[in-house]
Amino acid sequence: MRTTLILLMIAAAALSAASPATAYKTMIPAGKSAIVHISNGSVSDTQLPEEPLDATTLEAVKRAPAWLYWELIRNLSLLQPDLRIKCAELILNAQDPYIDEIAFCVAHLAPEDLSRMDLSLIQKNAMLIYETAGQLKYVKIIDHGIAGIDRDYYSTTSYRVGNGKKICVNELPRDIYYWYIVHPKITRELPDYIDPATGEHGEPGAGVFWRDYLYNHNDPGRLLLKNILSTCEVLWCGKKNDPDNGAIGAISQWLKENIKFCTPPKRQFQPVRVYNFHEGRCSECGYLNTAAARTALIPCLLSTAYADNHKWNEFYDRRWIQWEPIGMMMDAPGTYDKWKDFPVTGVFNWRGDGYVWNSTDHYSAACKLRVRLTDLSGNPIDGAQVIVDNPGGYPKERCLWSYTDNKGECSLNLGDELQTFEARIRSGIGLIDGKFKINRSITAEVYTWSPVYYGQIRKPAAVPFELKCPDGMQLDFSVTVESELLQGQNPDDNSTFCLTQAGKIDLYLCDAENYARYLSGMQFSAALVLKNVSSLHSSVKIPAEGNWYLIFSNEGKVNAAECIKAKVECSFL
């Protein structure tokens, strides 16, 4: 028996005898559908909407920027009710100009982190960003729009950048600002108030947040980050491997003077603990440098090459730029490929919610692995995790990972230099038997793996028929897929992330008899059978009497939820 589910359907009906209409904004989970019932000129749902969010939480979602709507809905729906209310209250109680930064963190901190951290840190984080911006010469926060007036309001930063004898001003893309400055998590650490002496949680006071601690604190005899940044006129000067390089050079020098490059008795990844201990190798340097750069309002991330046992950073100025302070390297990505015993096996960049993206080809010539995963009927399997190992790699064999899109496809750039790789797949529908092996990889070679899952995704078996109806009613409808939300988990710390991308749904229109067949999982006839719809406005004539059902289907998906906006209206001819 096929079940239908409307996860969130907020209906705004404007009914009249002449032209009833209903508008919908709904998230359709993978394997489910949303149904609109048309009968004798009226438009209604087939069942009451199931709303996982209470009124208070929905008010918080409405107060946040519109571009965060679906991510907030998804993340808040994953939380326990009491935690959900606390997160909603953070947004509702926030003051301008901090609302968007707070809402972004609520939407994009992994649910696992929100359940363990001190939530007051989210507001503290936003306030510190604006406080720091007022003290630095090379960066300025720009607010686009006004909360409560403009629905798509957002903030970003602009930078003074040296370019020979000139200084230009560059504005940061919106998403780079939020993900790589505002987001308070770097990789696996818990974003929290941390006791510098232990690296564990501490109540505010004994526990400190890196954005405050690194900027305003220095151990005796050591440089204060706040002081050295206050003299910087530009983000950087565009120089390669040069310490005289604006804020980038200053932070590099600060890190070199604060960290002795050696293996500490216990490996650390909490930035304040790394600073307190003043020892570390590439991992500790990478964690601390990311935190210091974000403290300085510079977009920064950690680049990781597990199989090559190395980590470094990238900062953003119109592109992602290689940066390794301990070696005083800036914008020298080809350096690693020339190192002895470092063939660049696979490199990925971290996002704070646990999502990672492949950047191997930034550092080396590469080969490519293309994966396409289907079921026995050739239906693509979305949201499957593809993990690539490098057997014998040190300290970890795991090299890269990615997720298949709504076509069941993903691509990974892997190292060349005659290396060996093994790919394996994990999916929500079960394990895929077998592995794919690359022996002695070749530069620019494209390797293709098309495994078949020995099962079958259930999709509606619709057969189109021509509906001849000169009189009766005209059904007008429009639909736009606003977002597709693919959910995954980082295999390092199991944090749940959400990847937003373009999506598609299927659409069917059938009468009562065929609707019953559809519900039973049988083949059915439909006056409309539309596949892979991303945006559509259409009209069709249907009989004035009887029951008709417009089905918005996401039943071919395994993982991805489709977020749609639709309007259905009928009028008598």
Coordinates of C-alpha atoms in Angstrom, one line a residue:
M1 CA 0.0 0.0 0.0
R2 CA 1.6 3.3 -1.0
T3 CA 1.4 6.0 1.6
T4 CA 1.4 9.7 1.0
L5 CA 2.8 12.4 3.3
I6 CA 2.7 16.1 3.3
L7 CA 5.6 17.1 5.7
L8 CA 4.9 20.8 5.7
M9 CA 2.0 22.3 3.7
I10 CA 1.1 25.8 4.5
A11 CA -2.1 26.6 2.5
A12 CA -3.3 30.1 1.8
A13 CA -6.7 29.7 0.2
A14 CA -8.7 32.4 -1.5
L15 CA -11.9 30.7 -2.3
S16 CA -14.8 32.0 -4.3
A17 CA -17.7 30.4 -6.3
A18 CA -16.2 31.5 -9.6
S19 CA -12.5 30.7 -9.1
P20 CA -11.3 28.7 -6.1
A21 CA -7.5 28.7 -5.7
T22 CA -5.0 27.2 -3.2
A23 CA -1.3 28.0 -2.9
Y24 CA 1.1 25.6 -1.3
K25 CA 4.7 25.7 0.0
T26 CA 5.7 22.2 0.9
M27 CA 8.7 19.9 1.5
I28 CA 8.2 16.5 0.0
P29 CA 10.4 13.8 1.6
A30 CA 12.1 11.2 -0.5
G31 CA 9.7 8.4 -1.5
K32 CA 6.6 10.5 -0.7
S33 CA 4.1 12.7 -2.5
A34 CA 1.9 15.7 -1.9
I35 CA -1.7 15.4 -3.2
V36 CA -4.2 18.1 -4.2
H37 CA -7.9 17.0 -4.4
I38 CA -10.2 18.7 -7.0
S39 CA -13.9 18.1 -6.7
N40 CA -16.9 20.1 -8.0
G41 CA -15.0 23.3 -8.4
S42 CA -13.2 23.2 -5.0
V43 CA -9.5 22.6 -4.3
S44 CA -8.4 20.9 -1.1
D45 CA -5.8 18.7 0.4
T46 CA -6.5 15.0 0.6
Q47 CA -5.5 15.0 4.3
L48 CA -4.7 17.5 7.0
P49 CA -1.1 18.8 6.7
E50 CA 1.4 17.3 9.1
E51 CA 3.4 20.1 10.5
P52 CA 6.5 19.0 12.5
L53 CA 7.1 22.6 13.6
D54 CA 5.1 24.4 16.2
A55 CA 3.8 28.0 15.8
T56 CA 6.7 29.5 17.7
T57 CA 9.3 27.8 15.5
L58 CA 7.4 28.8 12.3
E59 CA 7.5 32.4 13.5
A60 CA 11.3 32.2 13.9
V61 CA 11.6 30.8 10.3
K62 CA 9.5 33.7 9.0
R63 CA 11.8 36.2 10.8
A64 CA 14.9 34.7 9.2
P65 CA 16.0 35.6 5.7
A66 CA 13.9 33.9 3.0
W67 CA 17.0 32.2 1.4
L68 CA 17.4 30.2 4.7
Y69 CA 13.7 29.1 4.8
W70 CA 14.1 25.4 3.7
E71 CA 17.4 24.8 5.5
L72 CA 15.9 26.1 8.7
I73 CA 12.7 23.9 8.2
R74 CA 14.9 20.8 7.7
N75 CA 17.4 21.4 10.5
L76 CA 14.8 22.4 13.1
S77 CA 12.6 19.4 12.2
L78 CA 15.5 17.1 13.2
L79 CA 15.7 18.5 16.7
Q80 CA 13.9 17.3 19.8
P81 CA 10.9 19.7 20.6
D82 CA 12.5 21.4 23.6
L83 CA 15.8 22.0 21.8
R84 CA 13.8 23.2 18.7
I85 CA 12.1 25.9 20.8
K86 CA 15.4 27.1 22.3
C87 CA 16.9 27.4 18.8
A88 CA 13.8 29.2 17.6
E89 CA 14.0 31.7 20.5
L90 CA 17.5 32.5 19.5
I91 CA 16.2 33.9 16.3
L92 CA 13.1 35.5 17.7
N93 CA 15.1 37.3 20.5
A94 CA 17.9 38.4 18.2
Q95 CA 18.5 42.0 17.5
D96 CA 19.4 43.6 14.1
P97 CA 22.1 43.3 12.7
Y98 CA 22.7 39.8 14.1
I99 CA 19.5 38.1 13.1
D100 CA 20.8 36.6 9.8
E101 CA 24.1 35.3 11.3
I102 CA 22.2 33.7 14.2
A103 CA 19.6 32.2 11.8
F104 CA 22.3 30.8 9.6
C105 CA 24.0 29.0 12.4
V106 CA 20.7 27.5 13.6
A107 CA 20.1 26.3 10.1
H108 CA 23.6 24.9 9.4
L109 CA 25.1 23.7 12.7
A110 CA 24.7 19.9 12.6
P111 CA 21.8 18.7 14.9
E112 CA 24.4 16.6 16.8
D113 CA 26.3 19.8 17.7
L114 CA 23.2 21.8 18.6
S115 CA 22.2 19.1 21.0
R116 CA 25.6 19.2 22.9
M117 CA 26.8 22.8 22.7
D118 CA 26.0 25.9 24.8
L119 CA 23.5 27.6 22.5
S120 CA 24.4 31.1 23.9
L121 CA 27.6 30.8 21.8
I122 CA 25.6 31.3 18.7
Q123 CA 24.6 34.9 19.7
K124 CA 28.1 35.6 21.1
N125 CA 29.6 34.5 17.8
A126 CA 27.5 37.0 15.8
M127 CA 28.2 39.9 18.2
L128 CA 31.9 39.3 18.1
I129 CA 32.0 39.4 14.3
Y130 CA 30.5 42.9 14.2
E131 CA 32.6 44.1 17.2
T132 CA 35.8 42.9 15.5
A133 CA 34.8 44.5 12.1
G134 CA 34.7 47.9 13.8
Q135 CA 38.3 47.6 14.8
L136 CA 40.0 46.4 11.5
K137 CA 41.0 48.6 8.6
Y138 CA 41.0 46.0 5.8
V139 CA 37.5 44.6 6.2
K140 CA 34.0 46.1 6.4
I141 CA 30.7 44.3 6.9
I142 CA 28.0 45.2 4.3
D143 CA 24.4 44.6 5.1
H144 CA 22.2 44.1 2.1
G145 CA 18.5 44.8 3.0
I146 CA 16.9 45.3 6.3
A147 CA 15.4 42.6 8.6
G148 CA 11.7 42.9 8.8
I149 CA 11.4 44.8 5.6
D150 CA 13.4 42.9 2.9
R151 CA 12.7 39.1 2.8
D152 CA 16.1 38.2 1.3
Y153 CA 18.3 40.4 3.4
Y154 CA 21.8 39.3 4.1
S155 CA 25.3 40.4 5.1
T156 CA 28.7 40.0 3.7
T157 CA 32.2 41.6 3.9
S158 CA 34.3 43.7 1.6
Y159 CA 38.1 43.8 1.7
R160 CA 40.9 46.2 0.8
V161 CA 43.3 44.1 -1.3
G162 CA 46.8 45.2 -2.5
N163 CA 47.6 44.9 -6.1
G164 CA 51.0 46.3 -6.9
K165 CA 50.7 50.1 -6.3
K166 CA 46.9 50.0 -6.2
I167 CA 44.4 49.0 -3.6
C168 CA 41.1 47.6 -4.8
V169 CA 38.0 46.7 -2.8
N170 CA 36.4 43.3 -3.3
E171 CA 33.0 42.1 -1.9
L172 CA 32.7 38.6 -0.7
P173 CA 30.0 36.3 -2.2
R174 CA 27.2 35.8 0.3
D175 CA 27.6 32.1 1.0
I176 CA 31.4 32.3 1.4
Y177 CA 30.8 34.9 4.2
Y178 CA 28.4 32.7 6.1
W179 CA 30.1 29.3 5.7
Y180 CA 33.7 30.3 6.1
I181 CA 33.6 33.3 8.5
V182 CA 30.3 33.1 10.4
H183 CA 30.1 29.3 10.9
P184 CA 31.7 28.6 14.3
K185 CA 32.9 25.1 13.6
I186 CA 36.0 24.2 11.6
T187 CA 36.1 20.3 11.3
R188 CA 35.4 17.8 14.0
E189 CA 35.5 19.9 17.2
L190 CA 32.4 20.8 19.2
P191 CA 31.7 24.5 18.8
D192 CA 31.5 25.4 22.4
Y193 CA 33.0 27.3 25.3
I194 CA 36.3 25.4 25.9
D195 CA 38.6 25.2 28.9
P196 CA 42.0 26.0 27.4
A197 CA 43.8 23.8 30.0
T198 CA 41.8 20.7 29.1
G199 CA 40.2 21.1 25.7
E200 CA 36.9 20.1 27.2
H201 CA 33.7 22.1 27.8
G202 CA 33.8 24.8 30.4
E203 CA 31.1 27.2 31.6
P204 CA 31.5 30.7 30.1
G205 CA 34.3 32.4 32.1
A206 CA 36.4 29.3 32.7
G207 CA 35.4 28.2 29.2
V208 CA 36.2 30.5 26.2
F209 CA 35.2 30.7 22.6
W210 CA 38.1 30.9 20.1
R211 CA 36.8 34.0 18.3
D212 CA 37.1 35.9 21.5
Y213 CA 40.1 34.1 23.1
L214 CA 42.4 34.3 20.1
Y215 CA 41.7 38.0 19.4
N216 CA 41.8 39.4 23.0
H217 CA 44.2 37.0 24.8
N218 CA 47.9 36.3 24.6
D219 CA 50.1 34.2 26.9
P220 CA 53.0 36.2 28.5
G221 CA 55.7 37.2 26.0
R222 CA 53.6 36.2 23.0
L223 CA 52.0 38.3 20.2
L224 CA 48.5 39.6 20.7
L225 CA 46.5 38.9 17.5
K226 CA 44.3 42.0 18.0
N227 CA 47.4 44.3 18.0
I228 CA 49.1 42.9 14.9
L229 CA 45.8 43.0 12.9
S230 CA 45.1 46.6 13.9
T231 CA 48.1 47.7 11.8
C232 CA 47.1 45.8 8.6
E233 CA 45.8 48.0 5.8
V234 CA 44.9 45.2 3.4
L235 CA 43.8 41.6 3.4
W236 CA 46.9 40.7 1.4
C237 CA 49.1 42.1 -1.2
G238 CA 48.9 39.3 -3.8
K239 CA 52.5 38.1 -3.1
K240 CA 53.4 34.5 -3.2
N241 CA 55.2 33.0 -0.1
D242 CA 55.9 36.4 1.4
P243 CA 55.4 37.3 5.1
D244 CA 55.1 41.0 4.1
N245 CA 51.5 40.3 2.9
G246 CA 48.9 42.3 4.8
A247 CA 46.7 40.4 7.3
I248 CA 47.6 37.1 5.7
G249 CA 51.3 37.6 6.4
A250 CA 50.6 38.9 9.9
I251 CA 48.5 35.9 10.9
S252 CA 51.2 33.6 9.4
Q253 CA 53.8 35.2 11.5
W254 CA 51.6 35.1 14.6
L255 CA 51.0 31.4 14.2
K256 CA 54.7 30.6 13.6
E257 CA 55.6 32.4 16.8
N258 CA 52.9 30.7 18.8
I259 CA 53.3 27.1 17.7
K260 CA 56.4 24.9 18.1
F261 CA 56.3 22.5 15.2
C262 CA 56.5 19.1 16.9
T263 CA 54.3 16.2 17.9
P264 CA 52.4 17.1 21.1
P265 CA 51.9 14.3 23.8
K266 CA 48.2 14.3 22.8
R267 CA 46.8 15.4 19.5
Q268 CA 44.5 18.4 19.7
F269 CA 41.8 19.9 17.5
Q270 CA 40.1 22.5 19.7
P271 CA 41.7 25.8 18.7
V272 CA 41.9 27.3 22.2
R273 CA 43.6 24.1 23.5
V274 CA 46.1 24.2 20.6
Y275 CA 47.0 27.8 21.4
N276 CA 47.3 27.0 25.1
F277 CA 49.6 24.1 24.5
H278 CA 51.7 25.9 21.8
E279 CA 52.8 22.7 20.1
G280 CA 51.5 20.8 17.1
R281 CA 52.1 19.6 13.6
C282 CA 50.2 20.3 10.4
S283 CA 46.8 19.3 11.9
E284 CA 47.1 21.6 15.0
C285 CA 48.5 24.4 12.8
G286 CA 45.6 24.0 10.4
Y287 CA 42.9 24.1 13.1
L288 CA 44.4 27.1 14.8
N289 CA 45.0 29.0 11.6
T290 CA 41.4 28.5 10.4
A291 CA 40.2 29.9 13.8
A292 CA 42.6 32.8 13.7
A293 CA 41.6 33.8 10.2
R294 CA 37.9 33.6 10.9
T295 CA 38.5 35.6 14.0
A296 CA 40.2 38.2 11.7
L297 CA 37.1 38.0 9.5
I298 CA 39.0 36.3 6.7
P299 CA 37.2 33.4 5.0
C300 CA 39.3 30.3 5.6
L301 CA 38.9 26.5 5.6
L302 CA 41.0 23.4 6.3
S303 CA 42.3 21.3 3.4
T304 CA 43.0 17.7 4.2
A305 CA 45.0 15.0 2.5
Y306 CA 44.5 12.0 4.7
A307 CA 46.3 9.4 2.7
D308 CA 49.3 11.8 2.4
N309 CA 49.2 12.7 6.2
H310 CA 49.0 16.4 5.7
K311 CA 46.7 19.4 6.3
W312 CA 46.9 23.1 5.4
N313 CA 44.5 26.0 4.7
E314 CA 42.9 28.0 2.0
F315 CA 41.7 31.6 2.2
Y316 CA 39.3 33.3 -0.2
D317 CA 39.9 36.4 -2.3
R318 CA 37.9 35.9 -5.5
R319 CA 39.1 32.3 -5.5
W320 CA 40.3 29.8 -3.0
I321 CA 44.1 30.3 -2.4
Q322 CA 46.5 27.8 -0.8
W323 CA 47.9 29.0 2.5
E324 CA 50.3 27.2 4.9
P325 CA 51.7 29.6 7.5
I326 CA 54.1 27.1 9.2
G327 CA 56.0 26.9 5.9
M328 CA 55.2 30.6 5.0
M329 CA 53.5 29.5 1.8
M330 CA 50.7 31.5 0.1
D331 CA 49.3 30.8 -3.3
A332 CA 51.7 28.0 -4.1
P333 CA 49.4 25.0 -4.7
G334 CA 51.8 23.1 -7.0
T335 CA 54.4 22.9 -4.2
Y336 CA 53.0 19.7 -2.7
D337 CA 53.1 17.7 -5.9
K338 CA 56.9 18.3 -6.0
W339 CA 57.5 17.0 -2.5
K340 CA 59.3 13.7 -2.2
D341 CA 56.8 10.9 -1.1
F342 CA 53.9 13.3 -1.5
P343 CA 52.1 12.4 -4.8
V344 CA 48.9 14.3 -3.8
T345 CA 46.6 11.3 -3.5
G346 CA 43.3 13.1 -2.7
V347 CA 42.5 16.5 -1.1
F348 CA 39.2 17.7 0.3
N349 CA 38.0 20.9 2.0
W350 CA 35.8 21.0 5.1
R351 CA 32.6 22.8 5.6
G352 CA 31.4 23.4 9.2
D353 CA 28.3 21.2 9.0
G354 CA 30.4 18.1 8.0
Y355 CA 30.0 18.4 4.2
V356 CA 33.3 18.1 2.3
W357 CA 34.2 18.9 -1.3
N358 CA 37.0 17.5 -3.5
S359 CA 39.9 19.8 -4.4
T360 CA 42.6 17.4 -5.6
D361 CA 42.9 19.1 -9.0
H362 CA 43.8 22.4 -7.3
Y363 CA 47.1 20.8 -6.2
S364 CA 48.0 18.3 -8.9
A365 CA 47.2 16.8 -12.3
A366 CA 44.6 14.2 -11.6
C367 CA 42.6 11.4 -12.9
K368 CA 38.8 11.2 -12.5
L369 CA 36.4 8.6 -11.1
R370 CA 32.8 8.9 -12.4
V371 CA 30.2 6.8 -10.6
R372 CA 26.6 6.2 -11.7
L373 CA 24.5 4.1 -9.4
T374 CA 21.1 2.6 -10.5
D375 CA 18.6 0.0 -9.4
L376 CA 17.7 -3.1 -11.5
S377 CA 15.3 -1.0 -13.6
G378 CA 17.9 1.7 -14.3
N379 CA 16.4 4.2 -11.9
P380 CA 19.1 6.5 -10.5
I381 CA 19.9 6.2 -6.7
D382 CA 20.5 9.6 -5.1
G383 CA 22.3 10.3 -1.8
A384 CA 24.5 7.2 -1.9
Q385 CA 27.9 7.8 -0.2
V386 CA 30.9 7.0 -2.4
I387 CA 34.1 6.4 -0.4
V388 CA 37.5 6.1 -2.0
D389 CA 40.3 4.4 -0.1
N390 CA 44.0 4.5 -0.8
P391 CA 45.1 1.0 0.4
G392 CA 48.2 1.4 2.6
G393 CA 47.8 5.2 2.9
Y394 CA 49.1 6.7 6.1
P395 CA 47.7 7.4 8.6
K396 CA 44.3 6.6 7.1
E397 CA 43.4 4.6 4.0
R398 CA 40.3 6.7 3.5
C399 CA 41.1 9.2 0.8
L400 CA 37.9 11.0 -0.4
W401 CA 34.2 10.7 -0.2
S402 CA 31.2 12.2 -2.0
Y403 CA 27.4 11.7 -2.6
T404 CA 25.5 10.8 -5.7
D405 CA 23.1 13.5 -7.0
N406 CA 19.5 13.1 -8.3
K407 CA 20.9 11.5 -11.4
G408 CA 22.7 8.9 -9.3
E409 CA 26.0 10.3 -10.3
C410 CA 29.1 11.8 -8.7
S411 CA 32.7 12.5 -9.8
L412 CA 35.9 12.5 -7.7
N413 CA 39.3 13.9 -8.8
L414 CA 42.0 11.5 -7.6
G415 CA 45.8 11.6 -7.7
D416 CA 47.8 10.4 -10.7
E417 CA 51.4 9.1 -10.4
L418 CA 50.4 5.4 -10.8
Q419 CA 48.5 5.2 -7.5
T420 CA 46.0 2.5 -6.4
F421 CA 42.4 3.4 -5.3
E422 CA 39.4 1.3 -4.1
A423 CA 35.9 2.8 -4.2
R424 CA 33.0 1.5 -2.2
I425 CA 29.4 2.6 -1.7
R426 CA 27.0 3.0 1.2
S427 CA 23.3 3.9 0.5
G428 CA 20.1 4.3 2.4
I429 CA 18.7 1.4 0.5
G430 CA 21.4 -1.0 1.5
L431 CA 25.1 -1.9 0.8
I432 CA 26.2 -2.2 -2.8
D433 CA 28.2 -5.4 -3.2
G434 CA 31.7 -5.2 -4.6
K435 CA 34.4 -2.5 -5.0
F436 CA 35.9 -0.7 -7.9
K437 CA 39.7 -0.7 -8.1
I438 CA 42.0 1.6 -10.0
N439 CA 45.5 0.2 -10.4
R440 CA 48.4 2.5 -11.4
S441 CA 46.3 5.6 -12.0
I442 CA 47.1 7.6 -15.2
T443 CA 47.0 11.4 -15.5
A444 CA 43.7 12.8 -17.1
E445 CA 42.3 9.3 -17.4
V446 CA 38.5 9.0 -16.7
Y447 CA 37.5 5.8 -14.9
T448 CA 33.8 4.9 -14.9
W449 CA 32.0 2.7 -12.4
S450 CA 28.3 1.9 -12.9
P451 CA 27.3 -0.5 -10.2
V452 CA 23.7 -1.8 -10.0
Y453 CA 21.8 -2.1 -6.8
Y454 CA 20.1 -5.5 -6.8
G455 CA 16.8 -4.1 -5.7
Q456 CA 14.2 -1.8 -7.1
I457 CA 13.0 1.7 -6.2
R458 CA 9.2 1.8 -6.3
K459 CA 8.0 4.5 -8.6
P460 CA 4.4 5.2 -9.8
A461 CA 3.5 3.1 -12.9
A462 CA 1.6 5.8 -14.8
V463 CA 0.2 5.3 -18.3
P464 CA -0.9 8.5 -20.0
F465 CA -4.3 8.8 -21.7
E466 CA -5.8 11.6 -23.7
L467 CA -8.6 13.3 -21.8
K468 CA -11.3 14.8 -24.1
C469 CA -13.4 17.2 -22.2
P470 CA -14.8 20.2 -24.2
D471 CA -16.9 21.4 -21.2
G472 CA -16.6 21.2 -17.5
M473 CA -13.8 23.0 -15.6
Q474 CA -10.4 24.4 -16.4
L475 CA -7.6 23.4 -14.0
D476 CA -4.7 25.9 -13.9
F477 CA -1.7 25.0 -11.9
S478 CA 1.9 26.1 -11.5
V479 CA 4.8 24.5 -9.6
T480 CA 8.4 25.5 -8.9
V481 CA 11.0 23.3 -7.2
E482 CA 12.7 25.9 -5.0
S483 CA 15.3 23.6 -3.5
E484 CA 16.4 20.0 -3.3
L485 CA 17.9 19.0 0.1
L486 CA 20.2 16.0 0.1
Q487 CA 21.2 14.8 3.6
G488 CA 24.3 13.0 4.5
Q489 CA 26.7 12.2 7.4
N490 CA 30.4 12.9 7.7
P491 CA 32.1 9.6 8.3
D492 CA 34.6 11.2 10.7
D493 CA 32.2 12.5 13.3
N494 CA 28.8 11.4 12.0
S495 CA 27.6 15.0 11.9
T496 CA 24.5 15.4 9.7
F497 CA 24.8 17.9 6.9
C498 CA 22.4 19.2 4.2
L499 CA 23.4 19.9 0.6
T500 CA 21.1 22.3 -1.2
Q501 CA 20.9 21.9 -5.0
A502 CA 18.5 22.2 -7.9
G503 CA 15.7 19.6 -7.9
K504 CA 12.9 18.0 -9.9
I505 CA 9.6 16.2 -9.2
D506 CA 7.1 14.1 -11.2
L507 CA 3.5 15.1 -11.7
Y508 CA 0.3 13.1 -12.4
L509 CA -3.4 14.0 -12.8
C510 CA -5.9 11.2 -12.4
D511 CA -9.5 10.4 -11.5
A512 CA -10.8 8.6 -8.4
E513 CA -10.6 5.1 -9.9
N514 CA -7.0 5.5 -11.0
Y515 CA -6.1 7.3 -7.8
A516 CA -7.2 4.2 -5.9
R517 CA -5.0 2.1 -8.2
Y518 CA -2.1 4.6 -7.6
L519 CA -2.5 4.2 -3.8
S520 CA -2.4 0.5 -4.1
G521 CA 0.9 0.6 -6.0
M522 CA -0.8 -0.7 -9.2
Q523 CA -0.4 0.6 -12.7
F524 CA -2.8 3.5 -13.3
S525 CA -3.9 5.8 -16.1
A526 CA -3.3 9.6 -15.8
A527 CA -4.5 12.5 -17.9
L528 CA -1.1 14.1 -17.2
V529 CA 2.2 12.3 -16.8
L530 CA 5.0 14.9 -16.4
K531 CA 8.5 13.8 -15.4
N532 CA 11.5 15.7 -14.1
V533 CA 9.6 19.0 -13.6
S534 CA 11.6 21.9 -12.2
S535 CA 9.2 24.7 -13.1
L536 CA 5.9 24.6 -14.9
H537 CA 2.7 26.6 -15.6
S538 CA 0.0 24.6 -17.3
S539 CA -3.8 24.3 -17.9
V540 CA -6.0 21.3 -18.6
K541 CA -9.8 20.8 -19.0
I542 CA -11.4 18.2 -16.7
P543 CA -15.1 17.2 -16.1
A544 CA -17.1 19.4 -13.7
E545 CA -18.2 16.4 -11.7
G546 CA -16.3 13.7 -9.9
N547 CA -13.0 13.7 -8.0
W548 CA -9.6 14.4 -9.5
Y549 CA -6.2 14.3 -7.9
L550 CA -3.1 16.2 -8.8
I551 CA -0.1 14.3 -7.5
F552 CA 3.3 16.0 -6.9
S553 CA 5.6 13.0 -6.6
N554 CA 9.0 12.6 -5.1
E555 CA 8.7 8.8 -5.1
G556 CA 11.7 8.1 -7.2
K557 CA 14.2 9.5 -4.6
V558 CA 16.0 7.6 -1.9
N559 CA 17.5 10.5 0.0
A560 CA 16.6 14.0 -1.4
A561 CA 13.6 16.0 -0.2
E562 CA 12.1 18.3 -2.8
C563 CA 10.9 21.8 -1.7
I564 CA 8.1 23.1 -3.9
K565 CA 5.9 26.1 -4.3
A566 CA 2.7 25.4 -6.1
K567 CA -0.6 27.1 -7.0
V568 CA -3.8 25.2 -8.1
E569 CA -6.9 27.0 -9.4
C570 CA -10.0 25.8 -11.2
S571 CA -12.9 27.6 -12.8
F572 CA -16.1 26.5 -14.6
L573 CA -16.2 26.9 -18.3

